[in-house]
Amino acid sequence: MTAKIIDGKRISAEVKARAAEEVKKLNEMGISVGLAVVIVGNNPASRIYVNNKKKACETCGIISEEYALPEETTEDELLELVHSLNNKKEINGILVQLPLPKQIDEKKIIAAISPKKDVDAFHAINVGNIMIGDFDFLPCTPSGCMELIQSTGVSIEGKRCVVVGRSNIVGKPMAMLLLHKNGTVTICHSKTKELGEICRTADILVAAVGRPKMITGDMIKPGAVVIDVGMNRLPNGKLCGDVDFDSASQVAGYITPVPGGVGPMTIATLMQNTVTAAKIQNM
Ligand code: GUN
């Protein structure tokens, strides 16, 4: 193996420690920091994510309130909860864990969250603010990826950056953050022709497609920074990324592991955003 491992666990602990310090300062000023975590139904992956988010809140001194609703919850019921959380003073951030059951329109729910409490940065107002580079909240996973890239010391400016995946949650905002740092950015997706060829041009490669081990070593430029956002469950129960770690780590300069790479960073950014929300609402 030639690649250096980017340690998301260690870096996320640093980010959370900084958030905890800020929470402490706010508490000393008489301001508490609260996050509402909403989960609907019984998706096992969502349950793990939500538990990890609540644990991180505890680490940072953020008060978390869990709202666990049954699978058959209606859209109106969930909208009503969101409205009540929008108006609840002790709640600074609202996180509705996705995906939602099929009877609920995710877009409607996201649109109902107050943009000032939208710690995921999913609301169109916050997405627009990210687009124009003037934002309060950074989108959690892309922001975590940026921290990981920056931890390598490799500068983004002028570099070829390739993002594989165009989701609203990761791919699109990721491309935008790389662009803000003056990267030359290409977005690839399921219809892209010559994916391997394009990936091989990348000094910085971000994989966020949700397909296990899709990015193999032969698609990577020697020495590249490889960020693997994938979190796929294999038939044997093991977690694996979108990057084939064994072959990719022979070629890349830096690589994130799965688990222990991007995942913990997403949660650390959520903590940062919740602190930001408390500041916006109180200062
Ligand atoms: N589901 C998968 N990733 C996320 C995320 O970052 N936020 C929320 N709310 N749901 C998700």
mmCIF file of C-alpha atoms and ligand atoms in Angstrom:
data_model
loop_
_atom_site.group_PDB
_atom_site.id
_atom_site.type_symbol
_atom_site.label_atom_id
_atom_site.label_comp_id
_atom_site.label_asym_id
_atom_site.label_seq_id
_atom_site.Cartn_x
_atom_site.Cartn_y
_atom_site.Cartn_z
ATOM 1 C CA MET A 1 0.000 0.000 0.000
ATOM 2 C CA THR A 2 1.314 3.442 -0.861
ATOM 3 C CA ALA A 3 -1.566 5.707 0.200
ATOM 4 C CA LYS A 4 -1.658 7.523 3.529
ATOM 5 C CA ILE A 5 -4.881 6.870 5.418
ATOM 6 C CA ILE A 6 -6.940 9.964 6.246
ATOM 7 C CA ASP A 7 -8.196 9.385 9.784
ATOM 8 C CA GLY A 8 -11.780 10.683 9.916
ATOM 9 C CA LYS A 9 -12.222 9.521 13.492
ATOM 10 C CA ARG A 10 -9.319 11.622 14.765
ATOM 11 C CA ILE A 11 -10.195 14.699 12.683
ATOM 12 C CA SER A 12 -13.883 14.517 13.634
ATOM 13 C CA ALA A 13 -12.899 14.367 17.315
ATOM 14 C CA GLU A 14 -10.991 17.641 16.825
ATOM 15 C CA VAL A 15 -13.990 19.292 15.137
ATOM 16 C CA LYS A 16 -16.308 18.099 17.913
ATOM 17 C CA ALA A 17 -13.876 19.361 20.565
ATOM 18 C CA ARG A 18 -14.003 22.816 18.967
ATOM 19 C CA ALA A 19 -17.821 22.672 18.906
ATOM 20 C CA ALA A 20 -17.845 21.613 22.579
ATOM 21 C CA GLU A 21 -15.711 24.636 23.489
ATOM 22 C CA GLU A 22 -18.165 26.926 21.733
ATOM 23 C CA VAL A 23 -21.114 25.293 23.468
ATOM 24 C CA LYS A 24 -19.387 25.855 26.800
ATOM 25 C CA LYS A 25 -18.909 29.554 26.021
ATOM 26 C CA LEU A 26 -22.566 29.902 24.987
ATOM 27 C CA ASN A 27 -23.688 28.097 28.162
ATOM 28 C CA GLU A 28 -21.629 30.566 30.217
ATOM 29 C CA MET A 29 -23.600 33.347 28.531
ATOM 30 C CA GLY A 30 -26.847 31.617 29.564
ATOM 31 C CA ILE A 31 -27.499 30.188 26.079
ATOM 32 C CA SER A 32 -28.199 26.465 25.724
ATOM 33 C CA VAL A 33 -27.805 24.583 22.439
ATOM 34 C CA GLY A 34 -30.531 22.116 21.390
ATOM 35 C CA LEU A 35 -30.972 19.751 18.452
ATOM 36 C CA ALA A 36 -34.213 17.929 17.569
ATOM 37 C CA VAL A 37 -33.543 14.602 15.868
ATOM 38 C CA VAL A 38 -36.586 13.251 14.037
ATOM 39 C CA ILE A 39 -36.750 9.650 12.808
ATOM 40 C CA VAL A 40 -39.775 8.129 11.097
ATOM 41 C CA GLY A 41 -40.141 4.362 10.771
ATOM 42 C CA ASN A 42 -37.776 1.466 11.299
ATOM 43 C CA ASN A 43 -34.927 1.864 8.804
ATOM 44 C CA PRO A 44 -32.025 0.133 10.607
ATOM 45 C CA ALA A 45 -29.328 2.316 8.993
ATOM 46 C CA SER A 46 -31.247 5.476 9.975
ATOM 47 C CA ARG A 47 -31.467 4.202 13.548
ATOM 48 C CA ILE A 48 -27.666 3.796 13.695
ATOM 49 C CA TYR A 49 -27.095 7.281 12.227
ATOM 50 C CA VAL A 50 -29.563 8.862 14.650
ATOM 51 C CA ASN A 51 -27.983 7.118 17.638
ATOM 52 C CA ASN A 52 -24.547 8.340 16.540
ATOM 53 C CA LYS A 53 -25.870 11.888 16.154
ATOM 54 C CA LYS A 54 -27.358 11.820 19.655
ATOM 55 C CA LYS A 55 -24.094 10.454 21.065
ATOM 56 C CA ALA A 56 -22.152 13.285 19.397
ATOM 57 C CA CYS A 57 -24.548 15.819 20.943
ATOM 58 C CA GLU A 58 -23.722 14.420 24.375
ATOM 59 C CA THR A 59 -19.988 14.701 23.666
ATOM 60 C CA CYS A 60 -20.415 18.350 22.668
ATOM 61 C CA GLY A 61 -22.797 19.417 25.449
ATOM 62 C CA ILE A 62 -25.664 19.876 22.993
ATOM 63 C CA ILE A 63 -29.098 18.910 24.309
ATOM 64 C CA SER A 64 -30.716 16.441 21.919
ATOM 65 C CA GLU A 65 -34.412 15.638 21.786
ATOM 66 C CA GLU A 66 -35.400 12.540 19.846
ATOM 67 C CA TYR A 67 -38.768 12.346 18.095
ATOM 68 C CA ALA A 68 -39.286 8.737 16.921
ATOM 69 C CA LEU A 69 -42.472 8.415 14.891
ATOM 70 C CA PRO A 70 -44.074 5.204 13.589
ATOM 71 C CA GLU A 71 -43.679 3.999 9.984
ATOM 72 C CA GLU A 72 -47.325 4.879 9.185
ATOM 73 C CA THR A 73 -46.980 8.561 10.208
ATOM 74 C CA THR A 74 -48.758 10.836 7.725
ATOM 75 C CA GLU A 75 -47.218 13.814 5.973
ATOM 76 C CA ASP A 76 -49.548 16.161 7.876
ATOM 77 C CA GLU A 77 -48.496 14.694 11.213
ATOM 78 C CA LEU A 78 -44.817 15.156 10.395
ATOM 79 C CA LEU A 79 -45.447 18.697 9.095
ATOM 80 C CA GLU A 80 -47.200 19.499 12.352
ATOM 81 C CA LEU A 81 -44.180 18.286 14.339
ATOM 82 C CA VAL A 82 -41.802 20.345 12.170
ATOM 83 C CA HIS A 83 -43.936 23.456 12.698
ATOM 84 C CA SER A 84 -43.963 22.954 16.453
ATOM 85 C CA LEU A 85 -40.151 22.507 16.468
ATOM 86 C CA ASN A 86 -39.760 25.659 14.340
ATOM 87 C CA ASN A 87 -41.537 27.514 17.143
ATOM 88 C CA LYS A 88 -39.811 25.800 20.062
ATOM 89 C CA LYS A 89 -37.293 28.202 21.567
ATOM 90 C CA GLU A 90 -35.032 25.585 23.164
ATOM 91 C CA ILE A 91 -34.563 23.855 19.803
ATOM 92 C CA ASN A 92 -31.908 25.506 17.626
ATOM 93 C CA GLY A 93 -31.513 22.801 14.987
ATOM 94 C CA ILE A 94 -33.943 20.383 13.356
ATOM 95 C CA LEU A 95 -32.711 17.226 11.716
ATOM 96 C CA VAL A 96 -35.216 14.988 9.950
ATOM 97 C CA GLN A 97 -33.377 11.787 9.117
ATOM 98 C CA LEU A 98 -33.801 10.696 5.485
ATOM 99 C CA PRO A 99 -35.107 8.600 3.799
ATOM 100 C CA LEU A 100 -38.724 9.022 4.899
ATOM 101 C CA PRO A 101 -41.487 6.434 4.361
ATOM 102 C CA LYS A 102 -43.031 6.602 0.877
ATOM 103 C CA GLN A 103 -46.295 8.288 1.901
ATOM 104 C CA ILE A 104 -44.304 11.389 2.939
ATOM 105 C CA ASP A 105 -42.929 13.852 0.387
ATOM 106 C CA GLU A 106 -39.375 14.653 1.544
ATOM 107 C CA LYS A 107 -39.341 17.914 -0.424
ATOM 108 C CA LYS A 108 -42.380 19.221 1.450
ATOM 109 C CA ILE A 109 -40.852 18.360 4.815
ATOM 110 C CA ILE A 110 -37.510 19.995 3.994
ATOM 111 C CA ALA A 111 -39.323 23.112 2.741
ATOM 112 C CA ALA A 112 -41.229 23.320 6.047
ATOM 113 C CA ILE A 113 -38.100 23.433 8.226
ATOM 114 C CA SER A 114 -37.163 26.976 9.216
ATOM 115 C CA PRO A 115 -34.013 27.836 7.202
ATOM 116 C CA LYS A 116 -32.480 29.204 10.417
ATOM 117 C CA LYS A 117 -32.865 25.758 12.053
ATOM 118 C CA ASP A 118 -31.947 23.747 8.947
ATOM 119 C CA VAL A 119 -28.688 22.251 10.244
ATOM 120 C CA ASP A 120 -28.527 19.800 7.297
ATOM 121 C CA ALA A 121 -28.537 22.772 4.876
ATOM 122 C CA PHE A 122 -31.147 21.002 2.730
ATOM 123 C CA HIS A 123 -33.670 23.890 2.471
ATOM 124 C CA ALA A 124 -33.710 25.652 -0.914
ATOM 125 C CA ILE A 125 -32.752 28.941 0.776
ATOM 126 C CA ASN A 126 -29.644 27.402 2.285
ATOM 127 C CA VAL A 127 -28.812 25.528 -0.932
ATOM 128 C CA GLY A 128 -29.096 28.838 -2.795
ATOM 129 C CA ASN A 129 -26.876 30.543 -0.245
ATOM 130 C CA ILE A 130 -24.250 27.827 -0.730
ATOM 131 C CA MET A 131 -24.474 28.359 -4.494
ATOM 132 C CA ILE A 132 -23.670 32.079 -4.144
ATOM 133 C CA GLY A 133 -20.989 31.391 -1.544
ATOM 134 C CA ASP A 134 -22.660 33.310 1.288
ATOM 135 C CA PHE A 135 -23.947 30.772 3.774
ATOM 136 C CA ASP A 136 -24.512 30.100 7.475
ATOM 137 C CA PHE A 137 -24.645 26.327 7.259
ATOM 138 C CA LEU A 138 -22.296 24.086 5.345
ATOM 139 C CA PRO A 139 -23.862 20.880 4.010
ATOM 140 C CA CYS A 140 -22.707 18.223 6.503
ATOM 141 C CA THR A 141 -21.133 15.516 4.344
ATOM 142 C CA PRO A 142 -19.456 17.786 1.762
ATOM 143 C CA SER A 143 -18.119 20.006 4.517
ATOM 144 C CA GLY A 144 -16.701 16.938 6.277
ATOM 145 C CA CYS A 145 -15.047 15.896 3.003
ATOM 146 C CA MET A 146 -13.488 19.358 2.663
ATOM 147 C CA GLU A 147 -11.982 19.074 6.155
ATOM 148 C CA LEU A 148 -10.520 15.681 5.220
ATOM 149 C CA ILE A 149 -9.021 17.035 1.983
ATOM 150 C CA GLN A 150 -7.592 20.036 3.812
ATOM 151 C CA SER A 151 -6.060 17.746 6.484
ATOM 152 C CA THR A 152 -3.744 16.273 3.808
ATOM 153 C CA GLY A 153 -2.143 19.656 3.167
ATOM 154 C CA VAL A 154 -2.888 19.224 -0.566
ATOM 155 C CA SER A 155 -4.135 22.539 -1.944
ATOM 156 C CA ILE A 156 -7.389 22.475 -3.946
ATOM 157 C CA GLU A 157 -6.679 25.658 -5.903
ATOM 158 C CA GLY A 158 -6.155 24.989 -9.594
ATOM 159 C CA LYS A 159 -6.416 21.226 -9.148
ATOM 160 C CA ARG A 160 -8.584 18.857 -11.138
ATOM 161 C CA CYS A 161 -11.394 17.669 -8.886
ATOM 162 C CA VAL A 162 -13.800 14.932 -9.937
ATOM 163 C CA VAL A 163 -17.002 14.244 -8.012
ATOM 164 C CA VAL A 164 -18.733 10.980 -8.880
ATOM 165 C CA GLY A 165 -22.420 11.342 -7.949
ATOM 166 C CA ARG A 166 -24.858 14.231 -8.315
ATOM 167 C CA SER A 167 -27.200 13.906 -5.339
ATOM 168 C CA ASN A 168 -28.603 17.012 -3.666
ATOM 169 C CA ILE A 169 -27.159 15.841 -0.347
ATOM 170 C CA VAL A 170 -23.577 15.163 -1.454
ATOM 171 C CA GLY A 171 -22.542 15.383 -5.112
ATOM 172 C CA LYS A 172 -23.927 18.795 -6.093
ATOM 173 C CA PRO A 173 -22.952 20.718 -2.926
ATOM 174 C CA MET A 174 -19.560 18.933 -2.869
ATOM 175 C CA ALA A 175 -18.797 20.234 -6.355
ATOM 176 C CA MET A 176 -19.785 23.718 -5.230
ATOM 177 C CA LEU A 177 -17.499 23.717 -2.168
ATOM 178 C CA LEU A 178 -14.546 22.523 -4.295
ATOM 179 C CA LEU A 179 -15.339 25.288 -6.777
ATOM 180 C CA HIS A 180 -15.366 27.875 -3.973
ATOM 181 C CA LYS A 181 -11.773 26.754 -3.215
ATOM 182 C CA ASN A 182 -10.844 27.330 -6.869
ATOM 183 C CA GLY A 183 -10.733 23.685 -7.913
ATOM 184 C CA THR A 184 -11.480 22.801 -11.537
ATOM 185 C CA VAL A 185 -14.483 20.593 -10.986
ATOM 186 C CA THR A 186 -16.110 17.840 -13.043
ATOM 187 C CA ILE A 187 -19.271 16.050 -11.931
ATOM 188 C CA CYS A 188 -19.760 12.472 -13.159
ATOM 189 C CA HIS A 189 -22.913 10.382 -12.855
ATOM 190 C CA SER A 190 -24.629 7.219 -14.043
ATOM 191 C CA LYS A 191 -24.851 8.465 -17.638
ATOM 192 C CA THR A 192 -21.225 9.604 -17.856
ATOM 193 C CA LYS A 193 -19.245 8.035 -20.675
ATOM 194 C CA GLU A 194 -15.579 7.167 -20.092
ATOM 195 C CA LEU A 195 -15.882 7.403 -16.328
ATOM 196 C CA GLY A 196 -12.508 5.757 -15.749
ATOM 197 C CA GLU A 197 -10.743 8.170 -18.074
ATOM 198 C CA ILE A 198 -12.248 11.204 -16.332
ATOM 199 C CA CYS A 199 -11.524 9.852 -12.858
ATOM 200 C CA ARG A 200 -7.892 9.270 -13.871
ATOM 201 C CA THR A 201 -7.493 13.020 -14.448
ATOM 202 C CA ALA A 202 -8.448 13.786 -10.837
ATOM 203 C CA ASP A 203 -5.945 15.154 -8.348
ATOM 204 C CA ILE A 204 -8.862 15.057 -5.911
ATOM 205 C CA LEU A 205 -11.503 12.359 -6.398
ATOM 206 C CA VAL A 206 -14.727 12.230 -4.374
ATOM 207 C CA ALA A 207 -16.857 9.088 -4.769
ATOM 208 C CA ALA A 208 -20.509 9.446 -3.764
ATOM 209 C CA VAL A 209 -22.480 7.066 -5.937
ATOM 210 C CA GLY A 210 -23.713 4.406 -3.532
ATOM 211 C CA ARG A 211 -22.297 1.476 -5.528
ATOM 212 C CA PRO A 212 -19.908 -0.844 -3.667
ATOM 213 C CA LYS A 213 -16.273 -0.797 -4.866
ATOM 214 C CA MET A 214 -17.181 0.919 -8.144
ATOM 215 C CA ILE A 215 -14.012 3.031 -8.250
ATOM 216 C CA THR A 216 -11.046 0.739 -8.755
ATOM 217 C CA GLY A 217 -7.297 1.395 -8.622
ATOM 218 C CA ASP A 218 -6.979 1.623 -12.417
ATOM 219 C CA MET A 219 -9.347 4.644 -12.348
ATOM 220 C CA ILE A 220 -7.105 6.624 -9.997
ATOM 221 C CA LYS A 221 -4.273 9.000 -10.804
ATOM 222 C CA PRO A 222 -1.089 8.092 -8.906
ATOM 223 C CA GLY A 223 -0.806 10.245 -5.776
ATOM 224 C CA ALA A 224 -4.435 11.495 -5.874
ATOM 225 C CA VAL A 225 -6.484 12.360 -2.793
ATOM 226 C CA VAL A 226 -9.394 9.879 -2.726
ATOM 227 C CA ILE A 227 -12.449 10.607 -0.570
ATOM 228 C CA ASP A 228 -14.947 7.764 -0.280
ATOM 229 C CA VAL A 229 -18.441 8.863 0.770
ATOM 230 C CA GLY A 230 -19.958 5.421 0.081
ATOM 231 C CA MET A 231 -21.504 3.434 2.896
ATOM 232 C CA ASN A 232 -22.711 0.181 1.367
ATOM 233 C CA ARG A 233 -23.749 -2.957 3.209
ATOM 234 C CA LEU A 234 -22.398 -6.120 1.543
ATOM 235 C CA PRO A 235 -24.351 -9.436 1.591
ATOM 236 C CA ASN A 236 -21.940 -10.676 4.305
ATOM 237 C CA GLY A 237 -23.044 -7.753 6.518
ATOM 238 C CA LYS A 238 -19.743 -5.850 6.192
ATOM 239 C CA LEU A 239 -19.661 -2.135 5.320
ATOM 240 C CA CYS A 240 -17.798 -1.035 2.234
ATOM 241 C CA GLY A 241 -17.330 2.189 0.316
ATOM 242 C CA ASP A 242 -17.764 3.184 -3.321
ATOM 243 C CA VAL A 243 -14.002 2.806 -3.728
ATOM 244 C CA ASP A 244 -12.273 -0.553 -3.938
ATOM 245 C CA PHE A 245 -9.902 0.184 -1.075
ATOM 246 C CA ASP A 246 -7.416 -2.641 -1.762
ATOM 247 C CA SER A 247 -6.614 -1.636 -5.340
ATOM 248 C CA ALA A 248 -7.121 2.129 -4.850
ATOM 249 C CA SER A 249 -4.740 2.347 -1.890
ATOM 250 C CA GLN A 250 -1.949 0.953 -4.119
ATOM 251 C CA VAL A 251 -2.209 4.022 -6.354
ATOM 252 C CA ALA A 252 -3.643 6.964 -4.366
ATOM 253 C CA GLY A 253 -1.548 9.368 -2.302
ATOM 254 C CA TYR A 254 -4.214 9.726 0.390
ATOM 255 C CA ILE A 255 -7.393 7.744 0.949
ATOM 256 C CA THR A 256 -10.267 7.639 3.434
ATOM 257 C CA PRO A 257 -11.271 4.289 4.945
ATOM 258 C CA VAL A 258 -14.873 3.037 5.276
ATOM 259 C CA PRO A 259 -15.883 3.070 8.048
ATOM 260 C CA GLY A 260 -13.863 5.718 9.895
ATOM 261 C CA GLY A 261 -13.481 8.262 7.088
ATOM 262 C CA VAL A 262 -16.294 10.533 5.930
ATOM 263 C CA GLY A 263 -19.043 9.143 8.221
ATOM 264 C CA PRO A 264 -17.780 10.625 11.506
ATOM 265 C CA MET A 265 -17.072 13.939 9.751
ATOM 266 C CA THR A 266 -20.707 14.324 8.666
ATOM 267 C CA ILE A 267 -21.770 14.155 12.288
ATOM 268 C CA ALA A 268 -19.033 16.539 13.431
ATOM 269 C CA THR A 269 -20.225 19.157 10.909
ATOM 270 C CA LEU A 270 -23.773 18.693 12.173
ATOM 271 C CA MET A 271 -22.517 19.638 15.647
ATOM 272 C CA GLN A 272 -20.788 22.729 14.227
ATOM 273 C CA ASN A 273 -23.969 23.708 12.390
ATOM 274 C CA THR A 274 -26.080 23.321 15.507
ATOM 275 C CA VAL A 275 -23.737 25.670 17.375
ATOM 276 C CA THR A 276 -23.982 28.139 14.473
ATOM 277 C CA ALA A 277 -27.787 27.892 14.606
ATOM 278 C CA ALA A 278 -27.798 28.699 18.334
ATOM 279 C CA LYS A 279 -25.589 31.727 17.675
ATOM 280 C CA ILE A 280 -27.782 33.002 14.820
ATOM 281 C CA GLN A 281 -30.903 32.671 16.945
ATOM 282 C CA ASN A 282 -29.476 34.276 20.080
ATOM 283 C CA MET A 283 -27.026 36.954 18.995
HETATM 284 N N1 GUN B 1 -29.679 10.471 5.345
HETATM 285 C C1 GUN B 1 -28.446 10.198 4.844
HETATM 286 N N2 GUN B 1 -27.606 11.220 5.067
HETATM 287 C C2 GUN B 1 -28.308 12.154 5.736
HETATM 288 C C3 GUN B 1 -27.973 13.437 6.258
HETATM 289 O O1 GUN B 1 -26.848 13.935 6.145
HETATM 290 N N3 GUN B 1 -28.984 14.088 6.896
HETATM 291 C C4 GUN B 1 -30.231 13.563 7.018
HETATM 292 N N4 GUN B 1 -31.150 14.302 7.636
HETATM 293 N N5 GUN B 1 -30.573 12.389 6.531
HETATM 294 C C5 GUN B 1 -29.611 11.686 5.901
#
